[in-house]
Amino acid sequence: MRRWNGWGDTHNTEALKPEALSFLQEAIGNATAPSDASWDQALAQVARQPSRLAAHPLIDTSDAARLSASFGQSAWDWLRLRFGQIGRVTDGVAHPETTQDVQALLAWAKQHGVHVLPCGGATSVAGHLTPVGDKPVLTLNLTRMMRLVSLDPVSQIATFEAGVAGPDLEAQLRAHGFTLGHFPQSFELSTLGGWIVTRSSGQQSARYGRIEAMFAGGTLVTPDTTVVLPTFPASAAGPDMREWIMGSEGRMGVLTEAKVRVTRLPEREDFVGVFFPSWEAAQTAVRELAQAKLGLSMLRVSNAVETFTTLRMAGHARAIGWLERYLALRGVGEGKCLMMMGLTGSRAQVRAMRQLGFAIIGAHGGVSTGTVLGQKWAAKRFQNVYLRNSLWEAGYAVDTMETACDWPRVTPMMEAMEEAGRQALARHGEKTHCYTHLSHVYAQGSSVYSTFVYRIGPDYDSALARWQSLKQSVGNAIAAHGGTITHQHGVGKDHAPWFQLEKGPANLAAIGAVIREWDQKGVMAPGNLLGDIS
C-alpha cells in the first residue's frame, strides 16, 4: 500500500542509523520533527472542495481518491501533506483500461470544459500533478494499462501499455529473456509512459541509453485526434515526431501505448567500487572512461563530501575503519572520491571492459575495492530513497537539484549549486549539508546532481520559505552557469520559469504552436512546461 504522505510502500522502511543521526546533528544541528496532519484532517479539507465534475461511469469523485491523486513527491507536495496545508485538489480521478477509454474521457473533458492531468506512478518531483487554473481538473491515472501487448524478438521491439510500472515491465520482458534496462531511482513506482514524457534517464543509461534511445513509436491520444507513430530503425524523413512526445509532460495528449527497443538479458553484470585520491583525479578519470566508449553500463562519481557522508552514515564503523586504513596505504586519504562503475554484457565483454577501464583508472591513482561495495549499492539502489521518510521523522528535509553541462563547466557548476544552497538557508539562519555526484556521464559532459539536507522548520510557513529559497537560489545558479534546468526530473510547474529562460521566446512560441495544434481547446496539463496556470 502506498504512503499517502511520503515515499513508497508503507511496509518498506529504511532506518536512519544512530551514526547517521549523530552526523547530521553535528553537521546541521539538532532537529525536531513537526507533527504530521492525519489522513482524516486532510480528507476534511478535500471535503470542503466539492467536485465540479458531472457524473461519469469511469470517474471517481470520492474525497479519498481526489486526495491521493493530487500530489507527487516534490518537497512542496510533502510540505502540504505533512503540515495539512492541502490546498487545491483534483476534481476527480479516472482509471482507464484501454486506449478507447482514454479517447472517450478526453472527448468528454473537451466537451465539458475540463482540464486533464495524465498520471502514472505519481513520483514527480517537479509539480507535474498539481492542479492549477479555474476550470475543473480530471486526473487520468494510467496504471491499469500495464500489459505487454507484443514482443518481436527479431527486431527486438516490445509494445507495452504505457501505464506499466518498472518492476512489472521488467518481469514481463525477463520471462522472454529480454530487458529494457531503464532503472531510474523511482523504478519501483514510476511508469513507462512517465519515463517517456519526462525524458527520464536510468542508472545504466551508459549501456542502454536514455529513454530517447529506447522509445521507438506508439500511440498518442489527443483531445482532437489519435496519433500513431510507426517504428523505423532510422529515418531521414523530416523532423522526428517522437521528439514532440518525449518531454511533452502531458501537454500534447496521453501516451497510451509505447513501442520500445529491448535488449537480450546480459550474461554477466558487475558493479565495482573505486576510490580516487581527489575530485580532480576522479573527474578526469570518469571523463576519459566516457570518452573511451568502452561500453560500460554505469559511471557514477561522488565528490569528497558525498563520499565522506556515505561512509559516515553507513554505520559499520569497524569495517569502514579497515577500508580507510587500506586506502590510506594506497595513497587515497582525506578528500577521496568514490566512483561506482557498471560492467554489463557477455563474459568476454566484461573482461575486456575491466582490463581497459582499469588501465585508465590506474593512471589517475584509482584504487579498486572490488565488487563488495558495488554489490551493496546494487542491492539497495531503489531502497535508499526510503531514507527520505526517516529523515523527515528525525526533523530533516532533503531535496535535490540536478542539471547537465559540458565538461569545462562541471566543477564550477557543482561549486555554484552547493554555495547557492548554503547561502539560501543561511538567509534563514540555517545550515544545509550539501554534496554532489555525477550520476550520468557522457563524452561531451555530465549531469551534476546535488543533494541538500536541512532542518524542516517548526511550521508550514517557515518550512515553505526555506524550501522556496533553496529552489530559487540553486535554479538561478544553474541558469547563470549555463546548465539545463533539468537532466532527468522534468520541468513540470516547479521548473517552468527556468525552462522559459532556457528555451527563449522563439522556441517557446514554436512549442506553444505544436501544443495548440494537437489540443486546440487547451484541455491538457495546463501549467506544465510553459507555466501557464491562469
Coordinates of C-alpha atoms in Angstrom, one line a residue:
M1 CA 0.0 0.0 0.0
R2 CA 1.4 3.4 -1.0
R3 CA 2.1 6.0 1.7
W4 CA -0.3 8.9 1.3
N5 CA 2.2 11.5 2.6
G6 CA 5.6 10.0 1.9
W7 CA 7.7 7.8 -0.3
G8 CA 6.8 4.3 -1.4
D9 CA 5.2 1.3 0.2
T10 CA 4.0 1.5 3.8
H11 CA 5.6 -1.9 4.5
N12 CA 9.0 -0.8 3.3
T13 CA 11.3 1.3 5.6
E14 CA 14.9 2.4 5.7
A15 CA 16.0 3.2 9.2
L16 CA 18.2 6.1 10.0
K17 CA 21.2 4.6 11.7
P18 CA 22.3 6.2 15.0
E19 CA 25.7 7.1 13.4
A20 CA 23.8 8.9 10.7
L21 CA 21.6 10.9 13.1
S22 CA 24.7 11.9 15.1
F23 CA 26.4 13.0 12.0
L24 CA 23.5 15.2 10.9
Q25 CA 23.2 16.7 14.4
E26 CA 26.8 17.6 14.2
A27 CA 26.7 19.0 10.7
I28 CA 23.4 20.9 10.8
G29 CA 22.1 20.9 14.4
N30 CA 19.6 19.1 16.4
A31 CA 16.2 18.9 14.8
T32 CA 12.6 18.2 15.9
A33 CA 10.1 16.6 13.6
P34 CA 6.9 18.6 13.1
S35 CA 3.6 16.9 14.0
D36 CA 2.1 15.4 10.9
A37 CA -1.5 16.1 9.9
S38 CA -3.7 13.0 9.9
W39 CA -5.4 11.4 6.9
D40 CA -8.8 12.4 8.4
Q41 CA -7.6 16.0 8.7
A42 CA -6.5 16.1 5.1
L43 CA -9.8 14.5 3.9
A44 CA -11.8 17.1 5.8
Q45 CA -10.0 19.8 3.7
V46 CA -10.9 17.9 0.5
A47 CA -14.5 17.6 1.6
R48 CA -14.7 21.4 1.7
Q49 CA -13.9 21.5 -2.1
P50 CA -16.8 19.7 -3.7
S51 CA -16.1 18.1 -7.1
R52 CA -17.2 20.2 -10.0
L53 CA -17.3 17.3 -12.5
A54 CA -20.5 15.9 -14.0
A55 CA -21.2 12.2 -13.2
H56 CA -19.3 9.8 -15.4
P57 CA -19.1 6.0 -15.1
L58 CA -15.3 6.0 -15.3
I59 CA -14.6 8.9 -12.9
D60 CA -14.2 8.6 -9.1
T61 CA -15.0 11.8 -7.2
S62 CA -14.6 10.5 -3.7
D63 CA -12.6 12.6 -1.3
A64 CA -10.0 9.8 -0.7
A65 CA -9.4 9.3 -4.5
R66 CA -9.0 13.0 -5.1
L67 CA -6.6 13.5 -2.2
S68 CA -4.4 10.6 -3.3
A69 CA -4.3 11.8 -6.9
S70 CA -3.3 15.4 -6.3
F71 CA 0.3 15.1 -5.2
G72 CA 3.6 13.8 -6.4
Q73 CA 6.9 13.6 -4.5
S74 CA 8.2 17.2 -4.6
A75 CA 9.3 18.9 -1.4
W76 CA 6.2 21.2 -1.8
D77 CA 3.9 18.2 -2.1
W78 CA 5.4 16.8 1.1
L79 CA 5.1 20.1 3.0
R80 CA 1.4 20.5 2.1
L81 CA 0.6 16.9 3.0
R82 CA 2.7 16.7 6.2
F83 CA 1.6 20.0 7.6
G84 CA -2.0 19.6 6.5
Q85 CA -2.0 22.6 4.1
I86 CA -3.7 20.7 1.3
G87 CA -4.7 23.5 -1.0
R88 CA -6.3 22.8 -4.4
V89 CA -7.0 19.2 -5.3
T90 CA -8.2 17.5 -8.4
D91 CA -12.0 17.2 -9.0
G92 CA -11.9 13.5 -9.9
V93 CA -9.9 10.5 -10.9
A94 CA -10.3 8.1 -13.8
H95 CA -8.6 4.8 -14.3
P96 CA -8.9 3.9 -18.0
E97 CA -8.1 0.4 -19.0
T98 CA -7.9 0.8 -22.8
T99 CA -7.0 3.4 -25.4
Q100 CA -10.7 3.6 -26.2
D101 CA -11.4 4.6 -22.6
V102 CA -8.8 7.4 -22.9
Q103 CA -10.3 8.6 -26.1
A104 CA -13.8 8.7 -24.6
L105 CA -12.5 10.6 -21.5
L106 CA -10.6 13.2 -23.4
A107 CA -13.7 13.8 -25.7
W108 CA -15.8 14.2 -22.6
A109 CA -13.3 16.6 -21.0
K110 CA -13.2 18.7 -24.1
Q111 CA -17.0 18.9 -24.3
H112 CA -17.4 19.8 -20.6
G113 CA -14.5 22.3 -20.4
V114 CA -12.4 20.1 -18.1
H115 CA -8.6 20.2 -17.8
V116 CA -6.9 16.8 -17.8
L117 CA -3.7 15.8 -15.9
P118 CA -2.2 12.4 -17.0
C119 CA -0.6 10.4 -14.2
G120 CA 1.5 7.3 -13.9
G121 CA 3.4 6.4 -10.8
A122 CA 3.0 9.9 -9.2
T123 CA 6.7 10.1 -8.5
S124 CA 7.1 13.6 -10.0
V125 CA 9.4 15.9 -8.0
A126 CA 8.7 18.9 -10.2
G127 CA 5.0 19.6 -9.6
H128 CA 3.5 17.9 -12.6
L129 CA 0.4 16.7 -10.8
T130 CA -0.6 20.0 -9.1
P131 CA -4.0 21.2 -10.3
V132 CA -4.0 24.8 -11.5
G133 CA -6.3 27.3 -13.2
D134 CA -10.0 28.0 -12.7
K135 CA -11.5 25.0 -14.6
P136 CA -12.4 21.6 -13.1
V137 CA -9.5 19.1 -13.3
L138 CA -9.6 15.4 -14.0
T139 CA -6.6 13.3 -13.2
L140 CA -6.2 10.4 -15.6
N141 CA -4.3 7.6 -13.9
L142 CA -3.0 5.1 -16.4
T143 CA -1.6 2.4 -14.1
R144 CA -4.3 -0.2 -15.0
M145 CA -2.9 -0.1 -18.5
M146 CA 0.1 -2.3 -17.9
R147 CA 0.1 -5.2 -20.4
L148 CA 2.9 -6.4 -22.7
V149 CA 0.9 -6.2 -25.9
S150 CA 3.5 -7.8 -28.2
L151 CA 7.2 -8.7 -28.4
D152 CA 9.1 -9.1 -31.7
P153 CA 12.3 -10.9 -30.8
V154 CA 13.7 -10.4 -34.3
S155 CA 13.6 -6.6 -34.3
Q156 CA 13.7 -6.5 -30.5
I157 CA 10.7 -4.2 -30.3
A158 CA 8.3 -4.6 -27.4
T159 CA 4.9 -2.9 -27.3
F160 CA 3.5 -2.0 -23.8
E161 CA 0.6 -0.2 -22.5
A162 CA 2.1 3.0 -21.2
G163 CA 0.9 2.7 -17.5
V164 CA 3.2 -0.3 -16.8
A165 CA 5.4 0.3 -13.8
G166 CA 9.1 -0.6 -13.8
P167 CA 9.0 -4.0 -12.0
D168 CA 6.1 -5.3 -14.0
L169 CA 7.7 -4.2 -17.2
E170 CA 10.9 -6.0 -16.4
A171 CA 9.2 -9.1 -15.2
Q172 CA 7.2 -9.4 -18.4
L173 CA 10.3 -8.9 -20.5
R174 CA 12.6 -11.2 -18.5
A175 CA 10.1 -14.1 -18.9
H176 CA 11.2 -13.9 -22.6
G177 CA 14.9 -13.3 -21.9
F178 CA 14.9 -9.5 -22.5
T179 CA 15.3 -6.3 -20.6
L180 CA 14.6 -2.7 -21.2
G181 CA 17.5 -1.7 -18.9
H182 CA 15.8 1.5 -17.7
F183 CA 16.4 1.9 -14.0
P184 CA 15.7 5.3 -12.5
Q185 CA 15.8 5.6 -8.7
S186 CA 12.0 5.7 -8.9
F187 CA 11.9 2.4 -10.8
E188 CA 9.7 0.5 -8.4
L189 CA 6.9 3.1 -8.8
S190 CA 7.3 5.1 -12.0
T191 CA 5.8 4.0 -15.3
L192 CA 7.0 3.7 -18.9
G193 CA 4.7 6.5 -20.1
G194 CA 6.0 8.8 -17.4
W195 CA 9.6 8.0 -18.4
I196 CA 8.9 8.9 -22.0
V197 CA 7.0 12.2 -21.5
T198 CA 9.6 13.4 -18.9
R199 CA 12.7 12.3 -20.8
S200 CA 13.8 10.0 -18.0
S201 CA 17.3 8.6 -17.6
G202 CA 18.1 5.3 -15.9
Q203 CA 21.1 4.5 -13.8
Q204 CA 22.6 2.3 -16.5
S205 CA 21.9 4.6 -19.4
A206 CA 25.6 4.4 -20.5
R207 CA 24.8 0.9 -21.9
Y208 CA 21.1 1.0 -22.6
G209 CA 20.6 4.7 -23.4
R210 CA 18.3 7.3 -22.0
I211 CA 14.6 6.8 -22.7
E212 CA 15.1 8.7 -26.0
A213 CA 17.2 5.8 -27.3
M214 CA 14.5 3.2 -26.3
F215 CA 11.3 4.9 -27.4
A216 CA 10.6 3.6 -31.0
G217 CA 6.9 4.6 -31.5
G218 CA 3.5 4.3 -30.1
T219 CA 0.0 5.8 -29.8
L220 CA -0.8 9.3 -28.5
V221 CA -4.4 10.2 -27.8
T222 CA -5.1 14.0 -28.0
P223 CA -8.4 15.8 -27.4
D224 CA -8.7 16.3 -31.2
T225 CA -7.2 13.1 -32.7
T226 CA -5.2 9.9 -32.2
V227 CA -1.6 9.9 -33.5
V228 CA 0.1 6.6 -34.3
L229 CA 3.8 6.6 -34.7
P230 CA 5.3 3.7 -36.7
T231 CA 8.7 2.3 -35.9
F232 CA 11.8 2.7 -38.0
P233 CA 15.4 1.8 -37.2
A234 CA 16.2 5.3 -38.6
S235 CA 14.6 7.8 -40.9
A236 CA 15.6 11.0 -42.8
A237 CA 12.0 11.9 -43.5
G238 CA 12.0 15.3 -41.8
P239 CA 11.6 16.1 -38.0
D240 CA 11.2 13.0 -35.8
M241 CA 7.6 13.0 -34.5
R242 CA 8.7 11.0 -31.4
E243 CA 10.6 14.1 -30.3
W244 CA 7.4 16.0 -30.0
I245 CA 6.1 13.5 -27.5
M246 CA 9.3 12.9 -25.4
G247 CA 9.4 15.6 -22.8
S248 CA 5.9 16.8 -23.6
E249 CA 4.7 16.2 -20.0
G250 CA 1.1 15.6 -20.9
R251 CA 0.7 18.9 -22.9
M252 CA 0.1 17.2 -26.2
G253 CA -2.1 14.3 -25.2
V254 CA -1.9 10.9 -23.4
L255 CA 0.6 8.3 -24.4
T256 CA -1.4 5.1 -24.2
E257 CA 0.9 2.6 -25.9
A258 CA 4.7 2.7 -26.3
K259 CA 6.9 0.6 -28.5
V260 CA 10.4 0.3 -27.0
R261 CA 13.7 -1.2 -28.1
V262 CA 14.7 -4.0 -25.8
T263 CA 17.9 -6.0 -25.3
R264 CA 18.8 -9.6 -24.5
L265 CA 19.5 -10.2 -20.8
P266 CA 23.2 -9.8 -20.2
E267 CA 25.3 -12.8 -19.4
R268 CA 27.2 -11.0 -16.6
E269 CA 26.9 -7.8 -14.6
D270 CA 29.4 -6.4 -12.1
F271 CA 29.4 -3.2 -10.1
V272 CA 32.8 -2.1 -8.9
G273 CA 33.7 0.5 -6.3
V274 CA 36.8 2.6 -7.0
F275 CA 38.3 5.4 -4.8
F276 CA 40.3 8.3 -6.2
P277 CA 42.6 10.5 -4.2
S278 CA 40.9 13.7 -5.2
W279 CA 38.0 15.2 -7.1
E280 CA 40.3 16.3 -9.9
A281 CA 41.6 12.8 -10.4
A282 CA 38.1 11.3 -10.2
Q283 CA 36.6 13.8 -12.7
T284 CA 39.4 13.4 -15.2
A285 CA 39.3 9.6 -15.0
V286 CA 35.5 9.4 -15.4
R287 CA 35.7 11.8 -18.4
E288 CA 38.4 9.6 -20.0
L289 CA 36.3 6.5 -19.4
A290 CA 33.3 8.0 -21.0
Q291 CA 35.2 9.3 -24.0
A292 CA 36.9 6.0 -24.5
K293 CA 33.5 4.5 -25.2
L294 CA 34.3 1.1 -23.6
G295 CA 30.6 0.1 -23.3
L296 CA 30.4 0.5 -19.5
S297 CA 26.8 0.4 -18.3
M298 CA 27.3 3.0 -15.5
L299 CA 29.7 5.6 -14.2
R300 CA 28.7 7.4 -11.0
V301 CA 31.2 9.5 -9.1
S302 CA 30.7 11.3 -5.7
N303 CA 32.5 14.3 -4.7
A304 CA 34.6 14.3 -1.4
V305 CA 31.7 15.5 0.8
E306 CA 29.2 12.9 -0.6
T307 CA 31.9 10.2 -0.2
F308 CA 32.6 11.2 3.4
T309 CA 28.8 11.4 4.1
T310 CA 28.2 8.0 2.6
L311 CA 30.9 6.3 4.7
R312 CA 29.9 8.1 7.9
M313 CA 26.1 7.4 7.6
A314 CA 26.6 3.7 6.6
G315 CA 27.3 2.6 10.2
H316 CA 29.7 -0.4 10.4
A317 CA 32.4 1.8 11.9
R318 CA 34.9 -1.0 12.3
A319 CA 34.6 -2.2 8.6
I320 CA 34.8 1.4 7.4
G321 CA 37.9 1.9 9.5
W322 CA 39.6 -1.0 7.9
L323 CA 38.7 0.2 4.5
E324 CA 40.1 3.7 5.2
R325 CA 43.3 2.3 6.5
Y326 CA 43.7 0.2 3.4
L327 CA 43.0 3.2 1.1
A328 CA 45.5 5.4 3.0
L329 CA 48.2 2.8 2.5
R330 CA 47.4 3.1 -1.2
G331 CA 47.7 6.9 -1.2
V332 CA 43.9 7.6 -1.1
G333 CA 43.1 9.5 2.1
E334 CA 41.3 12.7 3.0
G335 CA 39.4 14.2 0.1
K336 CA 38.9 10.8 -1.6
C337 CA 36.1 10.3 -4.0
L338 CA 34.1 7.2 -4.7
M339 CA 33.2 6.0 -8.2
M340 CA 30.7 3.2 -9.0
M341 CA 31.4 1.5 -12.3
G342 CA 29.0 -0.9 -14.0
L343 CA 30.2 -3.6 -16.3
T344 CA 27.4 -5.4 -18.2
G345 CA 27.4 -7.7 -21.2
S346 CA 28.9 -11.1 -22.2
R347 CA 31.6 -12.5 -20.1
A348 CA 34.2 -11.6 -22.8
Q349 CA 32.9 -8.1 -22.9
V350 CA 33.0 -7.6 -19.2
R351 CA 36.6 -8.9 -19.1
A352 CA 37.6 -6.5 -21.9
M353 CA 35.9 -3.5 -20.2
R354 CA 37.6 -4.3 -16.9
Q355 CA 41.0 -4.5 -18.5
L356 CA 40.7 -1.3 -20.5
G357 CA 38.9 0.6 -17.8
F358 CA 41.4 -0.2 -15.1
A359 CA 44.2 1.0 -17.3
I360 CA 42.6 4.4 -17.2
I361 CA 41.7 4.2 -13.5
G362 CA 45.2 3.2 -12.5
A363 CA 46.7 6.2 -14.5
H364 CA 44.7 8.5 -12.2
G365 CA 45.5 6.9 -8.9
G366 CA 42.3 5.0 -8.5
V367 CA 42.1 2.1 -6.1
S368 CA 39.5 -0.7 -6.7
T369 CA 37.7 -2.3 -3.7
G370 CA 36.3 -5.0 -6.0
T371 CA 32.6 -5.8 -6.1
V372 CA 31.8 -5.7 -2.4
L373 CA 30.7 -2.0 -2.3
G374 CA 29.1 -2.4 -5.8
Q375 CA 27.0 -5.4 -4.6
K376 CA 25.8 -3.4 -1.6
W377 CA 24.9 -0.5 -3.9
A378 CA 23.1 -2.7 -6.3
A379 CA 21.1 -4.4 -3.5
K380 CA 19.9 -1.0 -2.2
R381 CA 19.7 1.0 -5.4
F382 CA 15.9 1.6 -5.0
Q383 CA 15.8 1.4 -1.3
N384 CA 17.9 4.4 -0.2
V385 CA 15.2 6.8 -1.3
Y386 CA 13.2 5.5 1.7
L387 CA 15.6 7.4 3.9
R388 CA 13.7 10.4 3.0
N389 CA 10.8 9.2 5.2
S390 CA 13.2 8.5 8.1
L391 CA 15.0 11.8 7.8
W392 CA 11.6 13.7 8.0
E393 CA 10.7 11.8 11.1
A394 CA 14.0 13.0 12.6
G395 CA 13.2 16.6 11.7
Y396 CA 15.3 16.9 8.5
A397 CA 14.2 17.7 4.9
V398 CA 16.1 16.6 1.9
D399 CA 15.8 18.0 -1.6
T400 CA 17.8 17.6 -4.8
M401 CA 18.6 19.8 -7.8
E402 CA 20.2 18.5 -11.0
T403 CA 21.5 19.7 -14.3
A404 CA 23.8 18.8 -17.1
C405 CA 26.6 20.8 -18.7
D406 CA 29.8 20.3 -20.8
W407 CA 32.9 19.2 -19.1
P408 CA 34.6 22.6 -18.6
R409 CA 31.6 23.7 -16.6
V410 CA 31.1 20.7 -14.4
T411 CA 33.3 21.7 -11.4
P412 CA 32.2 25.4 -11.4
M413 CA 28.6 24.2 -11.7
M414 CA 28.9 21.9 -8.7
E415 CA 30.6 24.6 -6.6
A416 CA 28.0 27.2 -7.6
M417 CA 25.0 24.9 -6.8
E418 CA 26.3 23.9 -3.4
E419 CA 27.2 27.5 -2.5
A420 CA 23.8 28.8 -3.6
G421 CA 22.1 26.2 -1.4
R422 CA 24.3 27.2 1.6
Q423 CA 23.5 30.9 1.1
A424 CA 19.8 30.2 0.7
L425 CA 19.5 28.5 4.0
A426 CA 21.9 31.0 5.7
R427 CA 19.4 33.7 4.9
H428 CA 17.0 31.9 7.3
G429 CA 19.7 31.4 9.9
E430 CA 20.0 27.7 9.0
K431 CA 22.7 25.4 7.8
T432 CA 22.4 22.9 4.9
H433 CA 24.6 19.8 4.4
C434 CA 25.1 19.6 0.7
Y435 CA 27.0 17.3 -1.6
T436 CA 27.1 16.3 -5.2
H437 CA 27.7 13.4 -7.6
L438 CA 27.8 12.9 -11.3
S439 CA 25.1 10.3 -12.0
H440 CA 25.2 10.2 -15.8
V441 CA 28.4 10.7 -17.7
Y442 CA 28.8 11.5 -21.4
A443 CA 31.7 12.1 -23.8
Q444 CA 30.6 15.7 -24.0
G445 CA 29.9 16.4 -20.4
S446 CA 27.9 15.2 -17.4
S447 CA 24.9 15.5 -15.2
V448 CA 25.5 17.3 -11.9
Y449 CA 23.2 16.1 -9.1
S450 CA 23.3 18.0 -5.8
T451 CA 21.6 17.0 -2.5
F452 CA 20.7 19.4 0.3
V453 CA 19.8 18.3 3.8
Y454 CA 18.5 20.9 6.2
R455 CA 16.1 21.3 9.2
I456 CA 12.5 21.3 8.2
G457 CA 11.3 24.1 10.4
P458 CA 8.8 24.4 13.1
D459 CA 5.7 25.3 11.0
Y460 CA 4.5 25.3 7.4
D461 CA 5.3 28.9 6.6
S462 CA 8.9 28.7 7.7
A463 CA 9.4 25.3 6.1
L464 CA 8.0 26.6 2.8
A465 CA 10.1 29.7 2.9
R466 CA 13.3 27.6 3.4
W467 CA 12.5 25.3 0.5
Q468 CA 11.5 28.2 -1.8
S469 CA 14.7 30.0 -1.1
L470 CA 16.7 26.8 -1.8
K471 CA 14.9 26.1 -5.1
Q472 CA 15.1 29.7 -6.3
S473 CA 18.8 30.1 -5.5
V474 CA 20.0 26.9 -6.9
G475 CA 17.8 27.2 -10.0
N476 CA 19.3 30.6 -10.6
A477 CA 22.8 29.3 -10.2
I478 CA 22.2 26.5 -12.7
A479 CA 20.9 29.0 -15.3
A480 CA 23.8 31.5 -14.6
H481 CA 26.4 28.8 -15.2
G482 CA 25.0 27.6 -18.5
G483 CA 23.3 24.3 -17.4
T484 CA 20.0 22.9 -18.4
I485 CA 17.3 23.3 -15.6
T486 CA 16.8 19.5 -15.6
H487 CA 18.7 16.5 -16.8
Q488 CA 16.3 13.8 -15.6
H489 CA 13.5 15.2 -13.4
G490 CA 11.5 17.1 -16.0
V491 CA 10.0 20.6 -15.9
G492 CA 6.5 20.3 -14.5
K493 CA 5.4 23.6 -12.9
D494 CA 8.3 24.0 -10.4
H495 CA 11.0 24.4 -13.1
A496 CA 8.8 26.3 -15.7
P497 CA 10.4 29.7 -15.1
W498 CA 13.9 28.4 -15.9
F499 CA 12.6 26.3 -18.8
Q500 CA 11.3 29.5 -20.4
L501 CA 14.6 31.2 -19.9
E502 CA 16.5 28.2 -21.3
K503 CA 14.3 27.9 -24.5
G504 CA 13.9 31.6 -25.3
P505 CA 10.9 33.3 -26.9
A506 CA 11.2 31.8 -30.4
N507 CA 11.4 28.2 -29.2
L508 CA 8.6 28.8 -26.7
A509 CA 6.4 30.1 -29.4
A510 CA 7.1 27.0 -31.5
I511 CA 6.4 24.7 -28.6
G512 CA 3.1 26.5 -27.9
A513 CA 2.1 26.3 -31.5
V514 CA 2.5 22.5 -31.6
I515 CA 0.6 22.2 -28.3
R516 CA -2.3 24.2 -29.7
E517 CA -2.4 22.2 -33.0
W518 CA -3.0 18.9 -31.1
D519 CA -5.0 20.4 -28.2
Q520 CA -7.0 23.3 -29.6
K521 CA -9.2 23.8 -26.6
G522 CA -6.3 23.7 -24.1
V523 CA -7.5 20.6 -22.3
M524 CA -4.2 19.0 -21.5
A525 CA -2.0 19.6 -18.4
P526 CA -2.0 23.4 -18.1
G527 CA 1.0 24.8 -16.2
N528 CA 3.4 22.0 -17.1
L529 CA 6.4 23.3 -19.2
L530 CA 5.0 26.7 -20.0
G531 CA 3.9 27.9 -16.6
D532 CA 0.5 28.9 -18.0
I533 CA -1.6 28.5 -14.8
S534 CA -4.3 31.1 -15.3

